[in-house]
Every structure is written in structure tokens, then in C-alpha cells.
Tab-separated table of C-alpha atoms and ligand atoms in Angstrom:
chain	number	residue	atom	x	y	z
A	16	UNK	CA	-3.310	-4.291	23.090
A	17	UNK	CA	-3.735	-6.727	20.584
A	18	UNK	CA	-5.400	-5.957	16.789
A	19	UNK	CA	-8.431	-8.714	17.887
A	20	UNK	CA	-8.456	-6.624	21.366
A	21	UNK	CA	-8.768	-3.537	19.832
A	22	UNK	CA	-11.106	-4.557	17.287
A	23	UNK	CA	-13.643	-5.821	19.836
A	24	UNK	CA	-13.167	-2.555	21.939
A	25	UNK	CA	-14.247	-0.804	18.995
A	26	UNK	CA	-17.551	-2.949	18.457
A	27	UNK	CA	-18.300	-2.813	21.855
A	28	UNK	CA	-18.314	1.132	21.598
A	29	UNK	CA	-20.344	0.938	18.310
A	30	UNK	CA	-23.897	2.676	18.389
A	31	UNK	CA	-26.550	0.635	19.319
A	32	UNK	CA	-28.985	1.618	16.641
A	33	UNK	CA	-32.822	0.745	16.727
A	34	UNK	CA	-34.383	-1.729	18.892
A	35	UNK	CA	-34.746	-4.362	15.853
A	36	UNK	CA	-30.854	-3.984	15.746
A	37	UNK	CA	-30.399	-4.619	19.409
A	38	UNK	CA	-32.385	-7.642	19.240
A	39	UNK	CA	-30.304	-8.768	16.181
A	40	UNK	CA	-26.930	-8.223	17.939
A	41	UNK	CA	-28.079	-10.151	21.253
A	42	UNK	CA	-29.190	-12.929	18.981
A	43	UNK	CA	-25.891	-13.055	17.320
A	44	UNK	CA	-24.219	-13.229	20.915
A	45	UNK	CA	-26.539	-16.036	22.156
A	46	UNK	CA	-26.335	-18.346	19.123
A	47	UNK	CA	-22.329	-18.355	19.070
A	48	UNK	CA	-22.119	-18.330	22.864
A	49	UNK	CA	-21.205	-21.595	24.679
A	50	UNK	CA	-24.634	-22.855	25.743
A	51	UNK	CA	-28.268	-21.961	24.851
A	52	UNK	CA	-31.067	-24.266	25.895
A	53	UNK	CA	-34.260	-24.659	27.520
A	54	UNK	CA	-32.667	-24.336	30.820
A	55	UNK	CA	-29.625	-22.546	30.527
A	56	UNK	CA	-28.112	-19.595	28.511
A	57	UNK	CA	-24.601	-19.048	28.952
A	58	UNK	CA	-22.241	-16.647	27.144
A	59	UNK	CA	-18.449	-16.698	28.002
A	60	UNK	CA	-17.007	-13.275	27.231
A	61	UNK	CA	-13.732	-12.990	25.587
A	62	UNK	CA	-13.287	-9.145	25.807
A	63	UNK	CA	-13.255	-7.067	29.039
A	64	UNK	CA	-16.011	-4.538	27.548
A	65	UNK	CA	-18.009	-7.082	26.348
A	66	UNK	CA	-20.076	-7.618	29.754
A	67	UNK	CA	-20.824	-3.796	30.115
A	68	UNK	CA	-22.481	-3.813	26.561
A	69	UNK	CA	-24.502	-7.067	26.867
A	70	UNK	CA	-25.820	-5.399	30.232
A	71	UNK	CA	-26.771	-2.637	28.010
A	72	UNK	CA	-28.356	-4.466	25.434
A	73	UNK	CA	-30.462	-6.722	27.834
A	74	UNK	CA	-31.531	-3.876	29.763
A	75	UNK	CA	-32.718	-2.026	26.871
A	76	UNK	CA	-34.322	-4.889	24.833
A	77	UNK	CA	-35.462	-7.313	27.891
A	78	UNK	CA	-35.596	-5.039	30.703
A	79	UNK	CA	-33.445	-7.242	32.907
A	80	UNK	CA	-29.649	-8.735	33.069
A	81	UNK	CA	-28.034	-11.974	33.415
A	82	UNK	CA	-28.654	-13.871	36.372
A	83	UNK	CA	-25.007	-13.912	37.421
A	84	UNK	CA	-21.552	-13.387	36.278
A	85	UNK	CA	-19.183	-16.094	37.683
A	86	UNK	CA	-17.120	-19.204	36.256
A	87	UNK	CA	-14.376	-19.252	33.840
A	88	UNK	CA	-12.461	-16.382	35.768
A	89	UNK	CA	-15.557	-14.005	35.899
A	90	UNK	CA	-15.947	-14.186	32.328
A	91	UNK	CA	-19.089	-16.224	32.035
A	92	UNK	CA	-22.622	-14.493	32.007
A	93	UNK	CA	-25.277	-17.032	32.926
A	94	UNK	CA	-29.454	-17.097	32.808
A	95	UNK	CA	-31.271	-20.065	34.349
A	96	UNK	CA	-34.199	-18.388	35.562
A	97	UNK	CA	-37.507	-19.487	33.803
A	98	UNK	CA	-39.340	-16.349	33.429
A	99	UNK	CA	-36.141	-14.846	31.956
A	100	UNK	CA	-35.493	-17.440	29.527
A	101	UNK	CA	-39.105	-17.437	28.614
A	102	UNK	CA	-38.625	-13.809	27.522
A	103	UNK	CA	-35.238	-14.380	25.597
A	104	UNK	CA	-36.710	-17.194	23.572
A	105	UNK	CA	-39.615	-14.628	22.845
A	106	UNK	CA	-37.636	-12.090	21.863
A	107	UNK	CA	-36.139	-14.156	18.887
A	108	UNK	CA	-39.768	-15.478	17.990
A	109	UNK	CA	-38.534	-18.990	19.328
A	110	UNK	CA	-40.166	-21.408	21.792
A	111	UNK	CA	-38.692	-22.874	24.955
A	112	UNK	CA	-38.840	-26.561	24.162
A	113	UNK	CA	-36.812	-29.142	26.332
A	114	UNK	CA	-34.159	-30.971	24.519
A	115	UNK	CA	-34.408	-28.753	21.294
A	116	UNK	CA	-31.264	-27.366	19.936
A	117	UNK	CA	-31.441	-23.769	18.968
A	118	UNK	CA	-31.493	-22.953	15.260
A	119	UNK	CA	-31.012	-19.675	13.354
A	120	UNK	CA	-34.424	-18.183	12.690
A	121	UNK	CA	-34.168	-15.973	9.521
A	122	UNK	CA	-37.318	-14.166	10.377
A	123	UNK	CA	-35.595	-12.434	13.346
A	124	UNK	CA	-32.943	-10.830	10.500
A	125	UNK	CA	-35.265	-9.469	8.004
A	126	UNK	CA	-34.773	-6.076	8.011
A	127	UNK	CA	-31.376	-4.984	6.395
A	128	UNK	CA	-30.722	-2.388	9.087
A	129	UNK	CA	-30.083	-5.615	11.602
A	130	UNK	CA	-27.504	-7.258	9.317
A	131	UNK	CA	-24.564	-5.341	10.699
A	132	UNK	CA	-25.642	-5.701	14.417
A	133	UNK	CA	-26.151	-9.539	13.669
A	134	UNK	CA	-22.807	-9.913	12.634
A	135	UNK	CA	-21.405	-8.099	15.334
A	136	UNK	CA	-23.043	-10.040	18.000
A	137	UNK	CA	-21.747	-13.319	16.318
A	138	UNK	CA	-18.118	-12.122	15.984
A	139	UNK	CA	-18.148	-10.610	19.686
A	140	UNK	CA	-19.599	-13.890	20.946
A	141	UNK	CA	-17.749	-16.353	18.668
A	142	UNK	CA	-14.819	-14.554	16.775
A	143	UNK	CA	-11.086	-13.814	16.871
A	144	UNK	CA	-8.598	-12.509	14.544
A	145	UNK	CA	-5.080	-13.291	14.086
A	146	UNK	CA	-2.342	-10.274	14.214
A	147	UNK	CA	-2.625	-9.161	10.590
A	148	UNK	CA	1.207	-8.466	10.649
A	149	UNK	CA	1.396	-12.086	11.069
A	150	UNK	CA	-1.530	-13.435	8.571
A	151	UNK	CA	-4.924	-12.514	7.407
A	152	UNK	CA	-7.039	-14.786	9.439
A	153	UNK	CA	-10.505	-13.968	11.032
A	154	UNK	CA	-12.500	-16.882	12.306
A	155	UNK	CA	-15.943	-17.278	14.013
A	156	UNK	CA	-16.051	-20.747	16.179
A	157	UNK	CA	-19.136	-22.368	17.831
A	158	UNK	CA	-19.204	-26.072	19.282
A	159	UNK	CA	-22.374	-26.411	17.136
A	160	UNK	CA	-21.806	-27.560	13.574
A	161	UNK	CA	-25.492	-26.837	12.443
A	162	UNK	CA	-24.823	-23.272	13.343
A	163	UNK	CA	-22.215	-22.788	11.072
A	164	UNK	CA	-23.989	-24.648	8.392
A	165	UNK	CA	-26.899	-22.063	9.023
A	166	UNK	CA	-24.747	-19.006	9.119
A	167	UNK	CA	-23.269	-19.920	5.700
A	168	UNK	CA	-26.089	-18.815	3.630
A	169	UNK	CA	-26.838	-15.773	5.668
A	170	UNK	CA	-23.227	-14.303	5.069
A	171	UNK	CA	-23.724	-15.292	1.607
A	172	UNK	CA	-26.701	-13.085	1.413
A	173	UNK	CA	-24.736	-10.176	3.059
A	174	UNK	CA	-21.684	-10.620	0.356
A	175	UNK	CA	-19.526	-12.630	2.397
A	176	UNK	CA	-18.076	-16.279	1.595
A	177	UNK	CA	-16.167	-17.457	4.483
A	178	UNK	CA	-14.682	-21.023	4.272
A	179	UNK	CA	-15.839	-23.849	6.745
A	180	UNK	CA	-13.501	-25.471	9.096
A	181	UNK	CA	-13.374	-27.918	11.977
A	182	UNK	CA	-11.227	-29.049	14.739
A	183	UNK	CA	-11.281	-30.824	17.958
A	184	UNK	CA	-15.060	-30.538	18.181
A	185	UNK	CA	-15.289	-26.890	17.510
A	186	UNK	CA	-16.827	-25.826	13.984
A	187	UNK	CA	-15.996	-22.366	12.442
A	188	UNK	CA	-15.996	-20.093	9.543
A	189	UNK	CA	-12.704	-18.221	8.410
A	190	UNK	CA	-12.046	-15.409	6.431
A	191	UNK	CA	-8.509	-15.331	4.917
A	192	UNK	CA	-8.184	-12.690	2.528
A	193	UNK	CA	-7.332	-9.020	3.681
A	194	UNK	CA	-10.059	-7.584	1.489
A	195	UNK	CA	-12.828	-9.725	2.665
A	196	UNK	CA	-11.626	-9.189	6.478
A	197	UNK	CA	-11.822	-5.407	5.739
A	198	UNK	CA	-14.834	-5.300	4.104
A	199	UNK	CA	-16.523	-7.742	7.110
A	200	UNK	CA	-14.828	-5.505	9.697
A	201	UNK	CA	-16.490	-2.128	8.298
A	202	UNK	CA	-19.775	-4.019	7.731
A	203	UNK	CA	-19.777	-5.031	11.628
A	204	UNK	CA	-19.141	-1.325	12.636
A	205	UNK	CA	-15.213	-1.351	13.051
A	206	UNK	CA	-14.093	1.288	10.320
A	207	UNK	CA	-11.342	1.994	12.418
A	208	UNK	CA	-10.203	-1.731	12.650
A	209	UNK	CA	-10.602	-1.893	9.050
A	210	UNK	CA	-8.404	1.274	8.210
A	211	UNK	CA	-5.717	0.169	10.406
A	212	UNK	CA	-5.804	-3.234	8.724
A	213	UNK	CA	-5.414	-1.487	5.104
A	214	UNK	CA	-2.581	0.457	6.732
A	215	UNK	CA	-0.603	-2.600	7.963
A	216	UNK	CA	-1.236	-4.522	4.392
A	217	UNK	CA	0.298	-1.520	2.710
A	218	UNK	CA	3.310	-1.241	5.084
A	219	UNK	CA	3.890	-4.961	4.393
A	220	UNK	CA	3.611	-4.443	0.550
A	221	UNK	CA	6.115	-1.472	0.774
A	222	UNK	CA	8.580	-3.453	3.194
A	223	UNK	CA	8.244	-6.628	0.459
A	224	UNK	CA	8.746	-4.047	-2.337
A	225	UNK	CA	12.229	-2.711	-0.571
A	226	UNK	CA	13.281	-6.193	-0.214
A	227	UNK	CA	12.867	-7.170	-3.805
A	228	UNK	CA	14.620	-3.965	-4.697
A	229	UNK	CA	17.631	-4.596	-2.498
A	230	UNK	CA	17.824	-8.080	-3.774
A	231	UNK	CA	17.729	-7.238	-7.332
A	232	UNK	CA	20.431	-4.508	-6.667
A	233	UNK	CA	22.574	-7.030	-4.779
A	234	UNK	CA	21.957	-9.640	-7.888
A	235	UNK	CA	23.198	-6.686	-10.311
A	236	UNK	CA	26.104	-5.977	-8.359
A	237	UNK	CA	27.234	-9.533	-8.220
A	238	UNK	CA	26.493	-9.702	-11.790
A	239	UNK	CA	28.998	-6.730	-12.521
A	240	UNK	CA	31.724	-8.192	-10.529
A	241	UNK	CA	31.302	-11.729	-12.276
A	242	UNK	CA	31.392	-9.763	-15.599
A	243	UNK	CA	34.706	-7.928	-14.264
A	244	UNK	CA	36.352	-10.902	-13.252
A	245	UNK	CA	35.629	-12.766	-16.151
A	246	UNK	CA	36.938	-9.906	-18.298
A	247	UNK	CA	40.288	-9.880	-16.312
A	248	UNK	CA	40.858	-13.541	-16.679
A	249	UNK	CA	40.184	-13.442	-20.456
A	250	UNK	CA	41.771	-10.346	-21.400
A	251	UNK	CA	45.019	-11.348	-19.457
A	252	UNK	CA	44.951	-14.761	-21.398
A	253	UNK	CA	44.758	-12.785	-24.631
A	254	UNK	CA	47.656	-10.382	-23.714
A	255	UNK	CA	49.431	-13.246	-23.184
A	256	UNK	CA	48.437	-15.107	-26.722
A	257	UNK	CA	49.882	-14.866	-30.144
A	258	UNK	CA	46.756	-12.735	-31.365
A	259	UNK	CA	47.416	-9.761	-29.076
A	260	UNK	CA	50.089	-8.244	-31.242
A	261	UNK	CA	47.393	-8.072	-34.184
A	262	UNK	CA	44.718	-6.842	-32.397
A	263	UNK	CA	43.494	-3.337	-33.501
A	264	UNK	CA	44.541	-0.420	-31.245
A	265	UNK	CA	41.272	0.498	-29.830
A	266	UNK	CA	40.584	-3.292	-28.495
A	267	UNK	CA	44.023	-3.171	-27.062
A	268	UNK	CA	43.229	-0.146	-25.281
A	269	UNK	CA	39.995	-1.314	-23.781
A	270	UNK	CA	41.629	-4.417	-22.427
A	271	UNK	CA	44.395	-2.900	-21.048
A	272	UNK	CA	42.208	-0.119	-19.197
A	273	UNK	CA	40.063	-3.002	-17.881
A	274	UNK	CA	43.185	-5.098	-16.686
A	275	UNK	CA	44.761	-1.872	-14.909
A	276	UNK	CA	41.571	-0.675	-13.086
A	277	UNK	CA	39.888	-4.445	-12.162
A	278	UNK	CA	37.227	-2.593	-9.787
A	279	UNK	CA	36.431	0.091	-12.163
A	280	UNK	CA	32.939	0.459	-13.481
A	281	UNK	CA	32.195	0.421	-17.065
A	282	UNK	CA	31.386	4.329	-16.828
A	283	UNK	CA	34.500	4.988	-15.140
A	284	UNK	CA	36.687	2.884	-17.804
A	285	UNK	CA	34.785	4.682	-20.603
A	286	UNK	CA	35.530	7.983	-19.170
A	287	UNK	CA	39.296	7.111	-18.894
A	288	UNK	CA	39.411	6.169	-22.542
A	289	UNK	CA	37.476	9.373	-23.617
A	290	UNK	CA	34.508	7.049	-25.250
A	291	UNK	CA	31.064	6.116	-24.414
A	292	UNK	CA	29.769	3.179	-22.279
A	293	UNK	CA	28.064	1.563	-25.111
A	294	UNK	CA	31.260	2.080	-27.316
A	295	UNK	CA	33.482	0.456	-24.582
A	296	UNK	CA	30.753	-2.362	-24.040
A	297	UNK	CA	31.058	-3.123	-27.683
A	298	UNK	CA	34.770	-3.544	-27.625
A	299	UNK	CA	34.456	-5.623	-24.434
A	300	UNK	CA	31.996	-7.831	-26.471
A	301	UNK	CA	34.456	-8.033	-29.498
A	302	UNK	CA	37.253	-9.005	-27.003
A	303	UNK	CA	35.335	-11.690	-25.181
A	304	UNK	CA	34.318	-13.234	-28.645
A	305	UNK	CA	38.042	-13.133	-29.671
A	306	UNK	CA	39.280	-14.479	-26.451
A	307	UNK	CA	36.663	-17.697	-27.012
A	308	UNK	CA	38.896	-18.391	-30.261
A	309	UNK	CA	42.118	-17.307	-29.233
A	310	UNK	CA	45.140	-19.882	-28.839
A	311	UNK	CA	45.921	-20.009	-25.241
A	312	UNK	CA	49.514	-19.886	-24.345
A	313	UNK	CA	49.465	-21.891	-21.413
A	314	UNK	CA	47.726	-25.562	-21.422
A	315	UNK	CA	44.117	-25.936	-20.548
B	412	ZN	ZN1	-32.675	-3.217	12.763
């Protein structure tokens, strides 16, 4: 099951709450549904658990069900009975007037307790979420531009700041930061999905850190090899130069140790010579500086 599907299953199993909250959830579902006008209400469900949840909310709030379930592969729930439509409009303090488009009625959302339920309805009807392993992206889409514009101040008031988007005649709101998505999931009544998102994020961070560390170690290793190669080349030249005989014994010993053991680490060489790592490093630096001024025995 995809993350989005688990999330919707959790929301469909959320407690219904008080009657005012049931109203608010249905309002969110209908607003973001496919069609809602004086003659027709159609919600296309995007999750197998959603029809049963909507049926239960409808029976509790309005005392009746959708007229039919069909179309869109059985996922489309429809009301066209005039009396039922009257009751639906009335439930949200709206009048059923032909040709008038539905706007968001703030009066239907006045109680604080209903905010979560309203957002849950909006998301269940118009929302989806990308697999967070890929990217953090939650979107709520509707064919009605004015609804996204009206939803923005409502969500602002609840503490959320989604971005507006539009493509191919569909308008939407998108959340793109993991923190805001986590908060929104919890707010809608999906604390488990929120927790899962948090865990996925932590795992991704751990993986990134491990990769960064491996890359860093690889770089250090390559740097060590480069340094050894440079020393072998330089000390070899020094050994063949006129300056070699005049060098102090400790420097000669250090250069010979490296030439004899090209693959040895600094610690191993230091141990062979019976000195500390920093002392050996010091000698190597001196040798490299000398090498810069030594007169090569072969032409360059
Ligand atoms: Zn309420």
C-alpha cells in the first residue's frame, strides 16, 4: 500500500467527533468534490475506504445516502434528488440557486473543534501525497480556481501556508516542507502517518550522513595515497641528487623508510623508525621543502 493510501485509510478510520465536526468534514468533501451545483452533487472517491465513511457521515448528519454509486469505475457518488440537494445546501447554511457557484462559507467553520474535520474532508476528497522516500509533496486539487483562493486564508488561520499552483485547468494548494506536512497530517487526524513521515525523514538523514562520511573517508584515503606517491617520487630524486650526502642522518633515514615501504601509513613508518608520527611528519615536510630546491640529476 502506498503512503498516500495508508494515510487516507487512517483518516477514514478517524473518530467522527461531534455533529458540528461531521458537518464540517462533509463540507470539505463536497467543496473539493468533482461537481456541486443546484442540480448535482458528485464526489469521485480516491480511496476504497472513503465511500463507507461518507455513507456513515451522511446518514448521521442528513439521514440519507447518496442516490447512486457508479461511474468512474464505481468510485463516483452522486446526488441529484432535489429534496436531498435542498437538505445538503441547508446543512451548510447555503441556498440552492441555479447557476450559482459554491463558495466557502466561513460561518460553517466557526467552531475550533471543526477545523480538523474540515481539513480531513478537503484532503480525503481532493488531496494526495507523494511517497516521502521520493520527495515531500502534499497537494489538494480542485477544478475550481476560486476555492483554492478561498481556502488559503482559512488554512493561514489554522497555521498553514501552502503554495498555490495550477496546471491543465486544475488548481491546487501544495505543501513541500516535511515539517508543514507532518503538522498538517497530525492536524487532520493522522498522527500515525505523521510519525511514519518523521521516521522516513530520519532514515534519509542517516543514509545521507553515512554517504557523506564514506565519501569523506574515500577522499582522505586518496589524499594519503597521493601524498605517498609524491614523497616516493621526490625522495627518489633527492636520493639521486648531489644534496643527498650532505643531509642529516634523521632525514636520510626518514626518506629511506618511505622509499622502502611505499604503501606504509605514517604511523607504521614512525614505528619502524622508533619516533612519533608528528616527528616523522616534520621530517617529511623538511624533505619535501629540500626537494623543491635540490638540483635534479636528470633533466626536466
Ligand atoms: Zn465541531
